[in-house]
Amino acid sequence: MKEIILINIAGDDKPGLTSSVTEILAGYEVNILDIGQAVIHDTLSLGLLVEIPASAESSPLLKDILFRTHELGLTVRFSPINEQSYGQWVMGQGKPRHIVTLLARMITAEHLSAVTAVVAHNNLNIDRIDRLSGRVPLDGVHDQTKACVEFSVRGSVASSALFRSELMELSSRFDIDIAFQEDNMFRRNRRLVVFDMDSTLIEAEVIDELAIAAGVGEEVSKITERAMAGELDFTASFCARVALLKGLDESILEETARNLPITEGAEKLVSTLKRLGYKTAILSGGFNYFGKYLQEKLKIDYVYANELEIVDGKVTGNVTGTVVDGKRKAELLQDIARKENISLEQSIAVGDGANDLPMLSIAGLGIAFRAKPIVKKSAKQSISTLGLDGILYLLGISDRYSSESEH
């Protein structure tokens, strides 16, 4: 009769440990039903679920494993698994899987305790936990430190809305970000990312900067804030703000473009995505003049924004062509996806304002970045604590791989 045994091995990691143990198993013609290995701070944890054939005896095999691990300075534990238990484990592979991603400047035990409690409360089982962020030196925590832990969880969620609501409450309480995604074939197969520009790729609202130069800063800023919060119609408010810029000298645009503050993590994110073969686009309710500047600086594939009319070196207070509002952004996302033969499920949209919600809602992954409350509440995912490169974690890309893209 075949035996099923779970072998757990732990101890100081060194080259050749796994090879040495599996060499013994191979000598007994053992089948490997499952295997998992992790190394934390040079300490190994190795698990093997093995099926010992009827032709072999378990006692000599286990004795050989025990001797070998003793020689290597490891501890080992053997647990017999009955057929009923194994059958239940096999049946469990059909359950839905999700990814819960925890992002913060520094992750604490309190964060992990709170997140895992919500996971357990929703009857989900954690299969795997991985750290995606790099190693943080004890004296190296600062305002751009990144920490990320990814949980692979299994089971059916009774109410996704309730689960997300519980995670959002934790996000607010601890000032952390928590993403919850279905672990499907699209998660690591995204091909297109579209960005809003103002307050997303850049840490400014360009129209507000131009308004300051034109002496109407306070008036325009108030309209901008209400428009981004969804309190005003975007197109009407946009035209009203642009009209206040009438007479502004064209040289101000060039100076403003040179001084645009690029958002933390933007350059790393875009360069990594380009290395991975993604197509990128700027879909902005701002101005084409600045979109093209960023396109060249960041090597973006597409840019769609509003054309600010300039006559005799002066801003006229008008825009030409169709205003790029929320509806237009969603249309442009679909147009680019069709042109590149990419499904919307493979697309990512990133933005912060109410006019970004239409494109966030149709993208496979919609991310509210440092967004207004109405946007953060409505978007599928949100990032507020880290820079734009935190998006790489939502794609399952660790710092180890994204750092390689910089060399």
CSV table of C-alpha atoms in Angstrom, one decimal:
chain,number,residue,atom,x,y,z
A,1,MET,CA,0.0,0.0,0.0
A,2,LYS,CA,1.3,3.5,-0.9
A,3,GLU,CA,2.1,5.9,1.9
A,4,ILE,CA,1.7,9.7,1.8
A,5,ILE,CA,4.1,11.6,4.1
A,6,LEU,CA,4.6,15.3,4.7
A,7,ILE,CA,8.3,16.1,5.3
A,8,ASN,CA,9.1,19.4,6.9
A,9,ILE,CA,12.8,20.5,7.1
A,10,ALA,CA,14.2,23.6,8.7
A,11,GLY,CA,17.6,25.1,9.5
A,12,ASP,CA,20.4,27.3,8.3
A,13,ASP,CA,20.4,27.6,4.6
A,14,LYS,CA,23.4,26.6,2.5
A,15,PRO,CA,23.9,25.4,-1.1
A,16,GLY,CA,23.0,21.8,-1.9
A,17,LEU,CA,20.5,21.1,0.8
A,18,THR,CA,17.5,20.5,-1.4
A,19,SER,CA,19.6,18.5,-3.8
A,20,SER,CA,21.0,16.3,-1.0
A,21,VAL,CA,17.5,15.5,0.4
A,22,THR,CA,15.8,14.9,-3.0
A,23,GLU,CA,18.7,12.6,-4.0
A,24,ILE,CA,17.7,10.2,-1.2
A,25,LEU,CA,14.0,10.4,-2.3
A,26,ALA,CA,15.0,9.6,-5.9
A,27,GLY,CA,16.8,6.5,-4.7
A,28,TYR,CA,13.5,5.2,-3.4
A,29,GLU,CA,11.6,6.2,-6.6
A,30,VAL,CA,9.4,8.5,-4.5
A,31,ASN,CA,6.7,10.7,-6.2
A,32,ILE,CA,6.6,14.4,-5.2
A,33,LEU,CA,3.0,15.5,-4.8
A,34,ASP,CA,3.7,19.0,-3.6
A,35,ILE,CA,6.8,21.0,-2.7
A,36,GLY,CA,7.4,24.5,-1.2
A,37,GLN,CA,10.6,26.2,0.0
A,38,ALA,CA,11.3,29.6,1.5
A,39,VAL,CA,14.4,31.3,2.9
A,40,ILE,CA,14.0,34.1,5.5
A,41,HIS,CA,17.2,35.7,6.8
A,42,ASP,CA,19.3,32.7,5.7
A,43,THR,CA,17.0,30.2,7.4
A,44,LEU,CA,15.5,27.5,5.3
A,45,SER,CA,12.0,26.1,5.5
A,46,LEU,CA,11.4,23.2,3.1
A,47,GLY,CA,8.2,21.1,2.8
A,48,LEU,CA,7.7,18.0,0.6
A,49,LEU,CA,4.5,16.0,0.3
A,50,VAL,CA,5.7,12.6,-1.0
A,51,GLU,CA,4.1,9.4,-2.1
A,52,ILE,CA,6.2,6.3,-1.3
A,53,PRO,CA,5.5,3.5,-3.7
A,54,ALA,CA,4.3,0.1,-2.4
A,55,SER,CA,7.5,-1.5,-3.5
A,56,ALA,CA,9.5,0.7,-1.1
A,57,GLU,CA,9.4,0.7,2.7
A,58,SER,CA,9.1,4.0,4.5
A,59,SER,CA,11.2,3.1,7.5
A,60,PRO,CA,14.6,2.9,5.7
A,61,LEU,CA,13.7,6.0,3.7
A,62,LEU,CA,12.8,8.1,6.7
A,63,LYS,CA,15.9,6.9,8.5
A,64,ASP,CA,18.1,7.9,5.6
A,65,ILE,CA,16.4,11.4,5.5
A,66,LEU,CA,16.9,11.7,9.3
A,67,PHE,CA,20.6,10.9,9.2
A,68,ARG,CA,21.2,13.2,6.2
A,69,THR,CA,19.4,16.2,7.8
A,70,HIS,CA,21.3,15.6,11.1
A,71,GLU,CA,24.6,15.7,9.1
A,72,LEU,CA,23.5,19.0,7.6
A,73,GLY,CA,22.5,20.5,10.9
A,74,LEU,CA,18.8,20.6,10.0
A,75,THR,CA,15.7,19.6,11.9
A,76,VAL,CA,13.1,17.3,10.2
A,77,ARG,CA,9.5,16.3,11.0
A,78,PHE,CA,7.5,13.5,9.4
A,79,SER,CA,3.7,13.6,9.3
A,80,PRO,CA,1.7,10.8,7.8
A,81,ILE,CA,-1.3,11.9,5.6
A,82,ASN,CA,-4.3,9.7,5.2
A,83,GLU,CA,-6.1,9.3,1.8
A,84,GLN,CA,-9.2,11.2,3.0
A,85,SER,CA,-7.1,14.2,4.0
A,86,TYR,CA,-5.2,14.1,0.8
A,87,GLY,CA,-8.4,13.9,-1.2
A,88,GLN,CA,-9.8,17.0,0.5
A,89,TRP,CA,-6.6,18.8,-0.3
A,90,VAL,CA,-6.9,17.9,-4.0
A,91,MET,CA,-10.6,19.0,-4.1
A,92,GLY,CA,-9.6,22.4,-2.7
A,93,GLN,CA,-7.6,23.3,-5.9
A,94,GLY,CA,-10.8,24.3,-7.7
A,95,LYS,CA,-11.6,27.1,-5.2
A,96,PRO,CA,-11.2,30.7,-6.4
A,97,ARG,CA,-7.9,32.4,-5.7
A,98,HIS,CA,-7.3,36.0,-4.9
A,99,ILE,CA,-4.3,38.3,-4.2
A,100,VAL,CA,-4.2,40.7,-1.3
A,101,THR,CA,-1.4,43.2,-1.5
A,102,LEU,CA,-0.3,45.3,1.5
A,103,LEU,CA,1.7,48.4,0.8
A,104,ALA,CA,3.2,50.9,3.2
A,105,ARG,CA,6.3,52.8,4.0
A,106,MET,CA,7.0,50.3,6.8
A,107,ILE,CA,4.9,47.2,7.5
A,108,THR,CA,4.3,46.4,11.2
A,109,ALA,CA,3.0,43.4,13.0
A,110,GLU,CA,-0.1,45.3,13.8
A,111,HIS,CA,-0.7,45.8,10.0
A,112,LEU,CA,-0.3,42.1,9.4
A,113,SER,CA,-2.5,41.1,12.3
A,114,ALA,CA,-5.3,43.4,11.1
A,115,VAL,CA,-5.2,42.3,7.5
A,116,THR,CA,-5.0,38.5,8.2
A,117,ALA,CA,-7.8,38.9,10.7
A,118,VAL,CA,-10.0,40.3,8.0
A,119,VAL,CA,-8.9,37.5,5.6
A,120,ALA,CA,-9.8,34.9,8.2
A,121,HIS,CA,-13.1,36.6,9.1
A,122,ASN,CA,-14.1,36.2,5.4
A,123,ASN,CA,-13.3,32.4,5.5
A,124,LEU,CA,-10.3,32.7,3.2
A,125,ASN,CA,-7.2,30.6,3.7
A,126,ILE,CA,-3.7,32.0,3.1
A,127,ASP,CA,-1.7,29.7,0.9
A,128,ARG,CA,1.4,31.8,0.5
A,129,ILE,CA,3.0,35.0,1.7
A,130,ASP,CA,5.7,36.8,-0.3
A,131,ARG,CA,7.7,40.0,0.3
A,132,LEU,CA,7.9,41.9,-2.9
A,133,SER,CA,9.8,44.9,-1.6
A,134,GLY,CA,13.6,45.1,-1.1
A,135,ARG,CA,15.3,44.6,2.2
A,136,VAL,CA,15.1,47.7,4.4
A,137,PRO,CA,18.1,48.6,6.6
A,138,LEU,CA,17.2,49.4,10.2
A,139,ASP,CA,18.4,53.0,9.8
A,140,GLY,CA,17.1,53.4,6.3
A,141,VAL,CA,13.4,54.2,6.7
A,142,HIS,CA,12.6,57.5,5.1
A,143,ASP,CA,9.7,59.2,3.2
A,144,GLN,CA,10.4,57.2,0.0
A,145,THR,CA,10.9,53.8,1.7
A,146,LYS,CA,8.7,51.0,0.2
A,147,ALA,CA,7.4,47.9,1.9
A,148,CYS,CA,5.1,45.4,0.3
A,149,VAL,CA,3.8,41.9,1.3
A,150,GLU,CA,1.6,39.8,-1.1
A,151,PHE,CA,-0.8,37.2,0.2
A,152,SER,CA,-2.2,34.4,-2.0
A,153,VAL,CA,-5.5,33.5,-0.6
A,154,ARG,CA,-8.0,30.7,-1.5
A,155,GLY,CA,-11.7,30.5,-1.0
A,156,SER,CA,-15.0,32.1,-2.0
A,157,VAL,CA,-15.9,35.6,-0.6
A,158,ALA,CA,-19.5,35.8,0.4
A,159,SER,CA,-19.5,39.6,-0.4
A,160,SER,CA,-16.7,41.2,-2.3
A,161,ALA,CA,-18.1,44.6,-1.5
A,162,LEU,CA,-18.1,43.9,2.3
A,163,PHE,CA,-14.6,42.5,2.1
A,164,ARG,CA,-13.3,45.5,0.2
A,165,SER,CA,-15.1,47.8,2.7
A,166,GLU,CA,-13.3,46.1,5.6
A,167,LEU,CA,-9.9,46.4,3.9
A,168,MET,CA,-10.6,50.1,3.1
A,169,GLU,CA,-11.4,50.7,6.8
A,170,LEU,CA,-7.9,49.3,7.6
A,171,SER,CA,-6.3,51.4,5.0
A,172,SER,CA,-7.8,54.5,6.5
A,173,ARG,CA,-7.1,53.5,10.1
A,174,PHE,CA,-3.4,52.6,9.5
A,175,ASP,CA,-2.6,54.9,6.5
A,176,ILE,CA,-1.6,51.9,4.4
A,177,ASP,CA,-2.8,50.6,1.0
A,178,ILE,CA,-4.5,47.2,0.6
A,179,ALA,CA,-5.3,45.8,-2.9
A,180,PHE,CA,-7.6,42.9,-3.5
A,181,GLN,CA,-7.6,41.2,-6.9
A,182,GLU,CA,-8.8,38.0,-8.5
A,183,ASP,CA,-5.7,35.8,-9.2
A,184,ASN,CA,-6.6,35.2,-12.9
A,185,MET,CA,-4.7,34.8,-16.2
A,186,PHE,CA,-4.8,38.6,-16.8
A,187,ARG,CA,-3.0,39.7,-13.6
A,188,ARG,CA,0.5,39.1,-14.9
A,189,ASN,CA,-0.5,39.5,-18.6
A,190,ARG,CA,-1.4,43.2,-18.7
A,191,ARG,CA,-0.1,44.9,-21.9
A,192,LEU,CA,-1.3,48.6,-21.8
A,193,VAL,CA,-1.1,51.3,-19.1
A,194,VAL,CA,-2.8,54.7,-19.5
A,195,PHE,CA,-2.1,57.6,-17.2
A,196,ASP,CA,-3.8,60.8,-16.3
A,197,MET,CA,-1.1,63.6,-16.2
A,198,ASP,CA,-1.9,66.3,-13.7
A,199,SER,CA,-1.5,65.1,-10.1
A,200,THR,CA,-0.7,61.6,-11.4
A,201,LEU,CA,2.4,61.6,-13.6
A,202,ILE,CA,3.3,65.0,-12.3
A,203,GLU,CA,2.8,66.4,-8.8
A,204,ALA,CA,1.0,69.5,-10.0
A,205,GLU,CA,-2.1,70.8,-11.8
A,206,VAL,CA,-0.6,72.6,-14.7
A,207,ILE,CA,-3.6,74.9,-15.3
A,208,ASP,CA,-3.2,76.1,-11.7
A,209,GLU,CA,0.5,76.8,-12.3
A,210,LEU,CA,-0.3,78.8,-15.4
A,211,ALA,CA,-3.1,80.6,-13.6
A,212,ILE,CA,-0.7,81.8,-10.9
A,213,ALA,CA,1.6,83.2,-13.6
A,214,ALA,CA,-1.5,84.9,-15.1
A,215,GLY,CA,-2.5,86.4,-11.8
A,216,VAL,CA,-5.7,84.4,-11.4
A,217,GLY,CA,-4.3,81.5,-9.4
A,218,GLU,CA,-6.8,81.5,-6.5
A,219,GLU,CA,-9.8,81.7,-8.8
A,220,VAL,CA,-8.7,78.9,-11.1
A,221,SER,CA,-7.5,76.7,-8.2
A,222,LYS,CA,-11.0,76.7,-6.6
A,223,ILE,CA,-12.6,75.7,-9.8
A,224,THR,CA,-10.1,72.9,-10.4
A,225,GLU,CA,-10.6,71.5,-6.9
A,226,ARG,CA,-14.3,71.4,-7.3
A,227,ALA,CA,-14.1,69.8,-10.8
A,228,MET,CA,-11.6,67.1,-9.7
A,229,ALA,CA,-13.9,66.3,-6.7
A,230,GLY,CA,-16.8,65.8,-9.2
A,231,GLU,CA,-18.8,68.8,-8.0
A,232,LEU,CA,-18.7,70.6,-11.4
A,233,ASP,CA,-19.1,69.5,-15.0
A,234,PHE,CA,-15.5,69.0,-16.3
A,235,THR,CA,-15.9,70.5,-19.7
A,236,ALA,CA,-17.7,73.6,-18.6
A,237,SER,CA,-15.3,74.2,-15.7
A,238,PHE,CA,-12.3,73.5,-17.9
A,239,CYS,CA,-13.4,76.1,-20.5
A,240,ALA,CA,-14.1,78.6,-17.7
A,241,ARG,CA,-10.5,78.1,-16.3
A,242,VAL,CA,-8.9,78.3,-19.7
A,243,ALA,CA,-10.7,81.6,-20.5
A,244,LEU,CA,-9.0,83.1,-17.4
A,245,LEU,CA,-5.6,82.4,-19.0
A,246,LYS,CA,-6.2,84.8,-21.9
A,247,GLY,CA,-3.1,86.9,-22.7
A,248,LEU,CA,-0.6,84.7,-21.0
A,249,ASP,CA,2.8,84.7,-22.8
A,250,GLU,CA,3.8,81.5,-24.5
A,251,SER,CA,7.3,81.7,-22.8
A,252,ILE,CA,5.5,80.9,-19.5
A,253,LEU,CA,4.5,77.5,-20.9
A,254,GLU,CA,8.0,76.6,-21.8
A,255,GLU,CA,9.3,77.6,-18.3
A,256,THR,CA,6.5,75.7,-16.6
A,257,ALA,CA,7.2,72.5,-18.7
A,258,ARG,CA,10.9,72.6,-17.7
A,259,ASN,CA,10.0,72.7,-14.0
A,260,LEU,CA,7.3,70.1,-13.9
A,261,PRO,CA,7.7,68.0,-10.7
A,262,ILE,CA,7.7,64.3,-11.8
A,263,THR,CA,5.8,62.1,-9.4
A,264,GLU,CA,7.8,59.8,-7.1
A,265,GLY,CA,8.3,56.4,-8.9
A,266,ALA,CA,7.0,57.6,-12.3
A,267,GLU,CA,10.3,57.2,-14.2
A,268,LYS,CA,11.0,53.8,-12.6
A,269,LEU,CA,7.5,52.5,-13.3
A,270,VAL,CA,7.4,53.6,-17.0
A,271,SER,CA,11.0,52.3,-17.7
A,272,THR,CA,10.1,48.9,-16.2
A,273,LEU,CA,6.9,48.7,-18.1
A,274,LYS,CA,8.7,49.5,-21.3
A,275,ARG,CA,11.2,46.8,-20.7
A,276,LEU,CA,8.4,44.3,-20.2
A,277,GLY,CA,6.9,45.3,-23.5
A,278,TYR,CA,3.9,47.4,-22.3
A,279,LYS,CA,2.4,50.1,-24.3
A,280,THR,CA,1.9,53.4,-22.4
A,281,ALA,CA,-0.3,56.5,-22.9
A,282,ILE,CA,-1.1,59.8,-21.4
A,283,LEU,CA,-4.8,60.6,-21.5
A,284,SER,CA,-5.1,64.1,-20.0
A,285,GLY,CA,-7.7,66.7,-19.4
A,286,GLY,CA,-4.7,69.1,-19.3
A,287,PHE,CA,-2.7,70.5,-22.2
A,288,ASN,CA,-1.0,68.8,-25.1
A,289,TYR,CA,2.0,71.1,-24.8
A,290,PHE,CA,2.9,69.5,-21.5
A,291,GLY,CA,1.8,66.0,-22.4
A,292,LYS,CA,4.3,66.0,-25.3
A,293,TYR,CA,7.0,67.2,-23.0
A,294,LEU,CA,6.4,64.3,-20.7
A,295,GLN,CA,6.1,61.9,-23.6
A,296,GLU,CA,9.6,62.7,-24.7
A,297,LYS,CA,11.0,62.7,-21.2
A,298,LEU,CA,9.4,59.4,-20.1
A,299,LYS,CA,9.3,57.7,-23.6
A,300,ILE,CA,5.5,57.3,-23.5
A,301,ASP,CA,3.9,55.8,-26.7
A,302,TYR,CA,0.8,57.9,-27.0
A,303,VAL,CA,-0.4,61.3,-25.7
A,304,TYR,CA,-3.9,62.7,-25.9
A,305,ALA,CA,-4.7,66.1,-24.3
A,306,ASN,CA,-6.3,69.4,-25.0
A,307,GLU,CA,-4.8,71.8,-27.6
A,308,LEU,CA,-4.3,75.3,-26.0
A,309,GLU,CA,-4.8,77.9,-28.7
A,310,ILE,CA,-1.9,80.3,-29.0
A,311,VAL,CA,-1.9,83.3,-31.4
A,312,ASP,CA,1.0,85.7,-31.9
A,313,GLY,CA,2.8,84.2,-28.9
A,314,LYS,CA,-0.2,84.7,-26.5
A,315,VAL,CA,-2.8,82.3,-25.1
A,316,THR,CA,-6.2,83.2,-26.5
A,317,GLY,CA,-8.2,81.6,-23.7
A,318,ASN,CA,-9.6,79.0,-26.0
A,319,VAL,CA,-8.9,75.3,-26.8
A,320,THR,CA,-9.2,73.8,-30.2
A,321,GLY,CA,-10.7,70.4,-31.0
A,322,THR,CA,-12.6,68.0,-28.8
A,323,VAL,CA,-12.1,68.5,-25.1
A,324,VAL,CA,-10.6,65.5,-23.4
A,325,ASP,CA,-13.1,64.9,-20.6
A,326,GLY,CA,-13.9,61.7,-18.7
A,327,LYS,CA,-16.0,60.2,-21.5
A,328,ARG,CA,-13.3,61.0,-24.1
A,329,LYS,CA,-10.6,59.3,-21.9
A,330,ALA,CA,-12.6,56.1,-21.8
A,331,GLU,CA,-13.1,56.2,-25.6
A,332,LEU,CA,-9.4,56.8,-26.1
A,333,LEU,CA,-8.5,53.9,-23.9
A,334,GLN,CA,-10.7,51.7,-26.0
A,335,ASP,CA,-9.3,53.1,-29.3
A,336,ILE,CA,-5.7,52.4,-28.2
A,337,ALA,CA,-6.5,48.9,-27.0
A,338,ARG,CA,-8.1,48.1,-30.4
A,339,LYS,CA,-5.2,49.6,-32.3
A,340,GLU,CA,-2.7,47.5,-30.3
A,341,ASN,CA,-4.9,44.4,-30.4
A,342,ILE,CA,-5.0,44.4,-26.6
A,343,SER,CA,-8.2,43.4,-24.6
A,344,LEU,CA,-9.5,45.9,-22.0
A,345,GLU,CA,-8.9,43.2,-19.4
A,346,GLN,CA,-5.2,43.6,-20.2
A,347,SER,CA,-5.3,47.3,-19.6
A,348,ILE,CA,-4.5,49.4,-16.6
A,349,ALA,CA,-5.7,53.0,-16.0
A,350,VAL,CA,-4.3,55.3,-13.4
A,351,GLY,CA,-5.8,58.6,-12.3
A,352,ASP,CA,-6.8,60.9,-9.4
A,353,GLY,CA,-9.8,62.9,-10.5
A,354,ALA,CA,-13.5,62.4,-11.0
A,355,ASN,CA,-12.9,62.8,-14.8
A,356,ASP,CA,-10.7,59.6,-14.6
A,357,LEU,CA,-13.5,57.4,-13.3
A,358,PRO,CA,-14.9,56.4,-16.7
A,359,MET,CA,-11.5,55.0,-17.9
A,360,LEU,CA,-10.8,53.5,-14.4
A,361,SER,CA,-14.1,51.6,-14.5
A,362,ILE,CA,-13.5,49.9,-17.9
A,363,ALA,CA,-9.9,49.0,-17.5
A,364,GLY,CA,-8.9,45.6,-16.4
A,365,LEU,CA,-7.2,47.2,-13.5
A,366,GLY,CA,-8.3,50.7,-12.5
A,367,ILE,CA,-6.0,52.4,-9.9
A,368,ALA,CA,-6.9,55.6,-8.1
A,369,PHE,CA,-3.5,57.2,-7.3
A,370,ARG,CA,-3.3,59.7,-4.4
A,371,ALA,CA,-6.9,60.4,-5.4
A,372,LYS,CA,-9.8,62.5,-4.3
A,373,PRO,CA,-12.1,60.6,-1.8
A,374,ILE,CA,-14.9,60.0,-4.4
A,375,VAL,CA,-12.4,58.5,-6.8
A,376,LYS,CA,-10.7,56.3,-4.2
A,377,LYS,CA,-14.0,55.0,-3.1
A,378,SER,CA,-15.2,54.1,-6.6
A,379,ALA,CA,-12.0,52.7,-8.1
A,380,LYS,CA,-11.1,49.0,-8.0
A,381,GLN,CA,-7.8,49.7,-6.4
A,382,SER,CA,-6.0,52.7,-4.9
A,383,ILE,CA,-2.5,53.7,-3.9
A,384,SER,CA,-2.0,56.7,-1.6
A,385,THR,CA,1.0,55.9,0.6
A,386,LEU,CA,3.7,55.0,-2.0
A,387,GLY,CA,4.9,56.4,-5.4
A,388,LEU,CA,3.7,55.4,-8.8
A,389,ASP,CA,6.2,52.5,-8.9
A,390,GLY,CA,4.0,50.9,-6.2
A,391,ILE,CA,1.8,49.8,-9.1
A,392,LEU,CA,4.5,47.2,-10.0
A,393,TYR,CA,3.6,45.4,-6.8
A,394,LEU,CA,0.0,45.1,-7.9
A,395,LEU,CA,1.3,43.3,-11.0
A,396,GLY,CA,3.3,40.9,-8.8
A,397,ILE,CA,6.7,42.4,-9.9
A,398,SER,CA,9.2,42.5,-7.0
A,399,ASP,CA,11.9,45.1,-6.4
A,400,ARG,CA,14.5,42.5,-7.5
A,401,TYR,CA,13.1,42.4,-11.1
A,402,SER,CA,12.2,46.1,-11.3
A,403,SER,CA,15.7,47.1,-10.1
A,404,GLU,CA,17.2,44.9,-12.9
A,405,SER,CA,15.3,47.0,-15.4
A,406,GLU,CA,17.3,50.1,-14.4
A,407,HIS,CA,20.6,48.6,-15.4
